[in-house]
Amino acid sequence: TENFWGSDEAKRIYGFDPAKPDFTTDEVENCIPERERVHQALVDLIEKGEKYDLEFKIYPRDNSEPRIIWSVAELQRDEKGLPVLVSGVIQDITERKRIEEKLRDSMRKLDDAQNLARIGFWDLYMDPLSLTWTKGLKRIFDIDPDGPEPTLEEFWGFVHPDDMRFVEEQFEKQIHPVDIPEYTYEYRIITGTGDIKYLNHIGRQITDSSGHVVEIYGSVQDITDRKITESAIKSRNEELEAANEELTAAMEEL
């Protein structure tokens, strides 16, 4: 018959009169901007037995605000194997989609903020051992921000050889319970593009009820520019001190 029956909630979502017993395929599909895509999915379900599991926008018939729908359906056949009925469920996921979009927007802003501040965040779980990095942290290490998560072993490959022993000592302290769970230190890395960078590493321990460290998390900030500036100021001060000593000695000779 190509007629639709819908529950009261389904009718409300589509903006139909709940008192109306049924409605046609055209009436339903006229609410859908992507009518061809949705209709083809229905045809593929009936003719090919393909899975029907879609998200799409609708403009309700009562002119209320557009909604985003999640629709899942299955095909029922008679004893001869002929298709007789498609039944399924729809859910109004508009609010969920809005929240997801806000979350994506917040993540984009966070990513931008990390880039501006040259900072990134990390999280190390102890059992099983797994390490996660934000895109900002990957950029600091000059690796693909959309690439796979570096392993702990790969992290060690970035540490500058001259700082390796120091960082290893700090890491050993981190994975054992301490009275003050927060810590900070500085070290150098050789990035994926071969550049040397100075990093400020801040972390915090999380322990379980038995006092074992189960997680370590924190931030890393690229402080290379600051260290270069500090080094330049130090060199300049040393030059001024040397010049002052020479001037003082010359004055004494006079």
PDB file of C-alpha atoms in Angstrom, residues 63-209:
ATOM      1  CA  ASN A  63       7.026  23.950  10.372  1.00  0.00           C
ATOM      2  CA  SER A  64       8.769  23.470  13.698  1.00  0.00           C
ATOM      3  CA  GLU A  65      12.573  23.614  13.854  1.00  0.00           C
ATOM      4  CA  PRO A  66      14.548  21.169  11.676  1.00  0.00           C
ATOM      5  CA  ARG A  67      15.555  17.963  13.397  1.00  0.00           C
ATOM      6  CA  ILE A  68      18.231  15.341  12.893  1.00  0.00           C
ATOM      7  CA  ILE A  69      16.905  11.796  12.904  1.00  0.00           C
ATOM      8  CA  TRP A  70      18.514   8.430  13.488  1.00  0.00           C
ATOM      9  CA  SER A  71      16.509   5.756  11.663  1.00  0.00           C
ATOM     10  CA  VAL A  72      16.972   1.976  11.808  1.00  0.00           C
ATOM     11  CA  ALA A  73      14.723  -0.497   9.977  1.00  0.00           C
ATOM     12  CA  GLU A  74      14.389  -4.147   9.025  1.00  0.00           C
ATOM     13  CA  LEU A  75      12.433  -5.995   6.345  1.00  0.00           C
ATOM     14  CA  GLN A  76       9.768  -8.607   7.012  1.00  0.00           C
ATOM     15  CA  ARG A  77       8.831 -11.176   4.359  1.00  0.00           C
ATOM     16  CA  ASP A  78       5.889 -13.566   3.971  1.00  0.00           C
ATOM     17  CA  GLU A  79       6.079 -17.343   3.783  1.00  0.00           C
ATOM     18  CA  LYS A  80       6.949 -17.083   0.079  1.00  0.00           C
ATOM     19  CA  GLY A  81       9.853 -14.768   0.791  1.00  0.00           C
ATOM     20  CA  LEU A  82       8.152 -11.716  -0.614  1.00  0.00           C
ATOM     21  CA  PRO A  83       8.661  -8.354   1.147  1.00  0.00           C
ATOM     22  CA  VAL A  84       5.514  -7.231   2.930  1.00  0.00           C
ATOM     23  CA  LEU A  85       6.557  -4.806   5.672  1.00  0.00           C
ATOM     24  CA  VAL A  86       9.388  -2.553   6.751  1.00  0.00           C
ATOM     25  CA  SER A  87       9.403  -1.781  10.446  1.00  0.00           C
ATOM     26  CA  GLY A  88      11.824   0.198  12.512  1.00  0.00           C
ATOM     27  CA  VAL A  89      12.480   2.973  14.972  1.00  0.00           C
ATOM     28  CA  ILE A  90      13.433   6.628  14.711  1.00  0.00           C
ATOM     29  CA  GLN A  91      15.073   8.790  17.325  1.00  0.00           C
ATOM     30  CA  ASP A  92      15.365  12.554  17.451  1.00  0.00           C
ATOM     31  CA  ILE A  93      19.119  13.087  17.978  1.00  0.00           C
ATOM     32  CA  THR A  94      19.101  16.836  17.310  1.00  0.00           C
ATOM     33  CA  GLU A  95      20.273  17.815  20.788  1.00  0.00           C
ATOM     34  CA  ARG A  96      22.959  15.134  20.815  1.00  0.00           C
ATOM     35  CA  LYS A  97      24.272  16.434  17.502  1.00  0.00           C
ATOM     36  CA  ARG A  98      24.310  19.988  18.852  1.00  0.00           C
ATOM     37  CA  ILE A  99      26.315  18.850  21.849  1.00  0.00           C
ATOM     38  CA  GLU A 100      28.713  16.919  19.603  1.00  0.00           C
ATOM     39  CA  GLU A 101      29.214  19.999  17.435  1.00  0.00           C
ATOM     40  CA  LYS A 102      29.844  22.168  20.491  1.00  0.00           C
ATOM     41  CA  LEU A 103      32.330  19.583  21.723  1.00  0.00           C
ATOM     42  CA  ARG A 104      34.094  19.527  18.349  1.00  0.00           C
ATOM     43  CA  ASP A 105      34.177  23.333  18.381  1.00  0.00           C
ATOM     44  CA  SER A 106      35.606  23.306  21.903  1.00  0.00           C
ATOM     45  CA  MET A 107      38.233  20.770  20.839  1.00  0.00           C
ATOM     46  CA  ARG A 108      39.169  22.948  17.858  1.00  0.00           C
ATOM     47  CA  LYS A 109      39.550  25.964  20.135  1.00  0.00           C
ATOM     48  CA  LEU A 110      41.588  23.911  22.607  1.00  0.00           C
ATOM     49  CA  ASP A 111      43.822  22.740  19.775  1.00  0.00           C
ATOM     50  CA  ASP A 112      44.294  26.344  18.608  1.00  0.00           C
ATOM     51  CA  ALA A 113      45.079  27.439  22.168  1.00  0.00           C
ATOM     52  CA  GLN A 114      47.673  24.682  22.497  1.00  0.00           C
ATOM     53  CA  ASN A 115      49.341  25.835  19.294  1.00  0.00           C
ATOM     54  CA  LEU A 116      49.425  29.458  20.453  1.00  0.00           C
ATOM     55  CA  ALA A 117      50.864  28.518  23.834  1.00  0.00           C
ATOM     56  CA  ARG A 118      53.132  25.831  22.342  1.00  0.00           C
ATOM     57  CA  ILE A 119      51.759  23.372  24.838  1.00  0.00           C
ATOM     58  CA  GLY A 120      50.425  19.822  24.667  1.00  0.00           C
ATOM     59  CA  PHE A 121      48.938  17.287  27.048  1.00  0.00           C
ATOM     60  CA  TRP A 122      49.647  13.616  27.664  1.00  0.00           C
ATOM     61  CA  ASP A 123      48.299  10.713  29.702  1.00  0.00           C
ATOM     62  CA  LEU A 124      50.147   7.529  30.664  1.00  0.00           C
ATOM     63  CA  TYR A 125      48.221   4.522  31.991  1.00  0.00           C
ATOM     64  CA  MET A 126      50.315   1.943  33.771  1.00  0.00           C
ATOM     65  CA  ASP A 127      48.294  -1.274  33.362  1.00  0.00           C
ATOM     66  CA  PRO A 128      48.083  -1.956  30.536  1.00  0.00           C
ATOM     67  CA  LEU A 129      50.817   0.484  29.565  1.00  0.00           C
ATOM     68  CA  SER A 130      49.388   3.019  27.122  1.00  0.00           C
ATOM     69  CA  LEU A 131      50.299   6.593  26.236  1.00  0.00           C
ATOM     70  CA  THR A 132      48.056   9.242  24.683  1.00  0.00           C
ATOM     71  CA  TRP A 133      49.112  12.623  23.269  1.00  0.00           C
ATOM     72  CA  THR A 134      47.066  15.595  22.164  1.00  0.00           C
ATOM     73  CA  LYS A 135      47.614  17.017  18.696  1.00  0.00           C
ATOM     74  CA  GLY A 136      49.371  19.987  20.275  1.00  0.00           C
ATOM     75  CA  LEU A 137      51.962  17.707  21.855  1.00  0.00           C
ATOM     76  CA  LYS A 138      52.537  15.853  18.604  1.00  0.00           C
ATOM     77  CA  ARG A 139      53.163  19.174  16.874  1.00  0.00           C
ATOM     78  CA  ILE A 140      55.779  20.062  19.489  1.00  0.00           C
ATOM     79  CA  PHE A 141      57.592  16.817  18.652  1.00  0.00           C
ATOM     80  CA  ASP A 142      57.172  17.563  14.903  1.00  0.00           C
ATOM     81  CA  ILE A 143      55.199  14.415  14.166  1.00  0.00           C
ATOM     82  CA  ASP A 144      51.880  13.985  12.345  1.00  0.00           C
ATOM     83  CA  PRO A 145      49.126  15.372  14.643  1.00  0.00           C
ATOM     84  CA  ASP A 146      46.617  12.983  13.050  1.00  0.00           C
ATOM     85  CA  GLY A 147      48.957   9.999  13.170  1.00  0.00           C
ATOM     86  CA  PRO A 148      48.953   7.092  15.633  1.00  0.00           C
ATOM     87  CA  GLU A 149      49.780   7.553  19.301  1.00  0.00           C
ATOM     88  CA  PRO A 150      53.534   7.290  19.968  1.00  0.00           C
ATOM     89  CA  THR A 151      54.522   4.494  22.318  1.00  0.00           C
ATOM     90  CA  LEU A 152      56.578   5.058  25.445  1.00  0.00           C
ATOM     91  CA  GLU A 153      59.527   3.456  23.681  1.00  0.00           C
ATOM     92  CA  GLU A 154      59.137   5.892  20.779  1.00  0.00           C
ATOM     93  CA  PHE A 155      59.079   8.788  23.250  1.00  0.00           C
ATOM     94  CA  TRP A 156      62.492   7.762  24.569  1.00  0.00           C
ATOM     95  CA  GLY A 157      63.783   7.967  21.003  1.00  0.00           C
ATOM     96  CA  PHE A 158      63.102  11.733  21.021  1.00  0.00           C
ATOM     97  CA  VAL A 159      64.963  12.522  24.253  1.00  0.00           C
ATOM     98  CA  HIS A 160      68.310  14.254  23.721  1.00  0.00           C
ATOM     99  CA  PRO A 161      71.167  11.803  24.497  1.00  0.00           C
ATOM    100  CA  ASP A 162      72.794  14.279  26.897  1.00  0.00           C
ATOM    101  CA  ASP A 163      69.545  14.491  28.907  1.00  0.00           C
ATOM    102  CA  MET A 164      68.591  10.826  28.723  1.00  0.00           C
ATOM    103  CA  ARG A 165      69.954   9.779  32.117  1.00  0.00           C
ATOM    104  CA  PHE A 166      68.307  12.745  33.828  1.00  0.00           C
ATOM    105  CA  VAL A 167      64.907  12.063  32.217  1.00  0.00           C
ATOM    106  CA  GLU A 168      65.154   8.349  33.056  1.00  0.00           C
ATOM    107  CA  GLU A 169      65.783   9.240  36.703  1.00  0.00           C
ATOM    108  CA  GLN A 170      62.781  11.557  36.722  1.00  0.00           C
ATOM    109  CA  PHE A 171      60.588   8.896  35.118  1.00  0.00           C
ATOM    110  CA  GLU A 172      61.565   6.352  37.763  1.00  0.00           C
ATOM    111  CA  LYS A 173      60.449   8.807  40.434  1.00  0.00           C
ATOM    112  CA  GLN A 174      57.155   9.378  38.638  1.00  0.00           C
ATOM    113  CA  ILE A 175      56.097   5.725  38.527  1.00  0.00           C
ATOM    114  CA  HIS A 176      56.602   5.212  42.264  1.00  0.00           C
ATOM    115  CA  PRO A 177      54.360   6.788  44.911  1.00  0.00           C
ATOM    116  CA  VAL A 178      55.688   9.999  46.462  1.00  0.00           C
ATOM    117  CA  ASP A 179      54.423  12.359  49.151  1.00  0.00           C
ATOM    118  CA  ILE A 180      54.038  15.188  46.639  1.00  0.00           C
ATOM    119  CA  PRO A 181      52.388  13.785  43.487  1.00  0.00           C
ATOM    120  CA  GLU A 182      53.106  16.867  41.339  1.00  0.00           C
ATOM    121  CA  TYR A 183      56.476  17.365  39.652  1.00  0.00           C
ATOM    122  CA  THR A 184      58.160  19.503  37.001  1.00  0.00           C
ATOM    123  CA  TYR A 185      61.467  19.484  35.164  1.00  0.00           C
ATOM    124  CA  GLU A 186      63.104  20.613  31.924  1.00  0.00           C
ATOM    125  CA  TYR A 187      64.896  18.621  29.244  1.00  0.00           C
ATOM    126  CA  ARG A 188      65.743  18.624  25.551  1.00  0.00           C
ATOM    127  CA  ILE A 189      64.428  16.571  22.658  1.00  0.00           C
ATOM    128  CA  ILE A 190      65.430  16.008  19.056  1.00  0.00           C
ATOM    129  CA  THR A 191      62.182  16.282  17.125  1.00  0.00           C
ATOM    130  CA  GLY A 192      60.934  14.289  14.168  1.00  0.00           C
ATOM    131  CA  THR A 193      62.460  16.907  11.842  1.00  0.00           C
ATOM    132  CA  GLY A 194      65.810  16.926  13.637  1.00  0.00           C
ATOM    133  CA  ASP A 195      65.368  20.181  15.566  1.00  0.00           C
ATOM    134  CA  ILE A 196      66.506  20.498  19.167  1.00  0.00           C
ATOM    135  CA  LYS A 197      63.839  21.855  21.510  1.00  0.00           C
ATOM    136  CA  TYR A 198      63.727  22.636  25.213  1.00  0.00           C
ATOM    137  CA  LEU A 199      60.641  21.388  27.038  1.00  0.00           C
ATOM    138  CA  ASN A 200      59.065  22.120  30.392  1.00  0.00           C
ATOM    139  CA  HIS A 201      57.450  18.924  31.670  1.00  0.00           C
ATOM    140  CA  ILE A 202      54.713  19.021  34.330  1.00  0.00           C
ATOM    141  CA  GLY A 203      52.980  15.921  35.659  1.00  0.00           C
ATOM    142  CA  ARG A 204      50.827  14.465  38.382  1.00  0.00           C
ATOM    143  CA  GLN A 205      50.402  10.963  39.785  1.00  0.00           C
ATOM    144  CA  ILE A 206      47.152   9.131  40.413  1.00  0.00           C
ATOM    145  CA  THR A 207      47.274   6.201  42.822  1.00  0.00           C
ATOM    146  CA  ASP A 208      44.746   3.489  43.651  1.00  0.00           C
ATOM    147  CA  SER A 209      43.477   2.502  47.106  1.00  0.00           C
TER     148      SER A 209
END
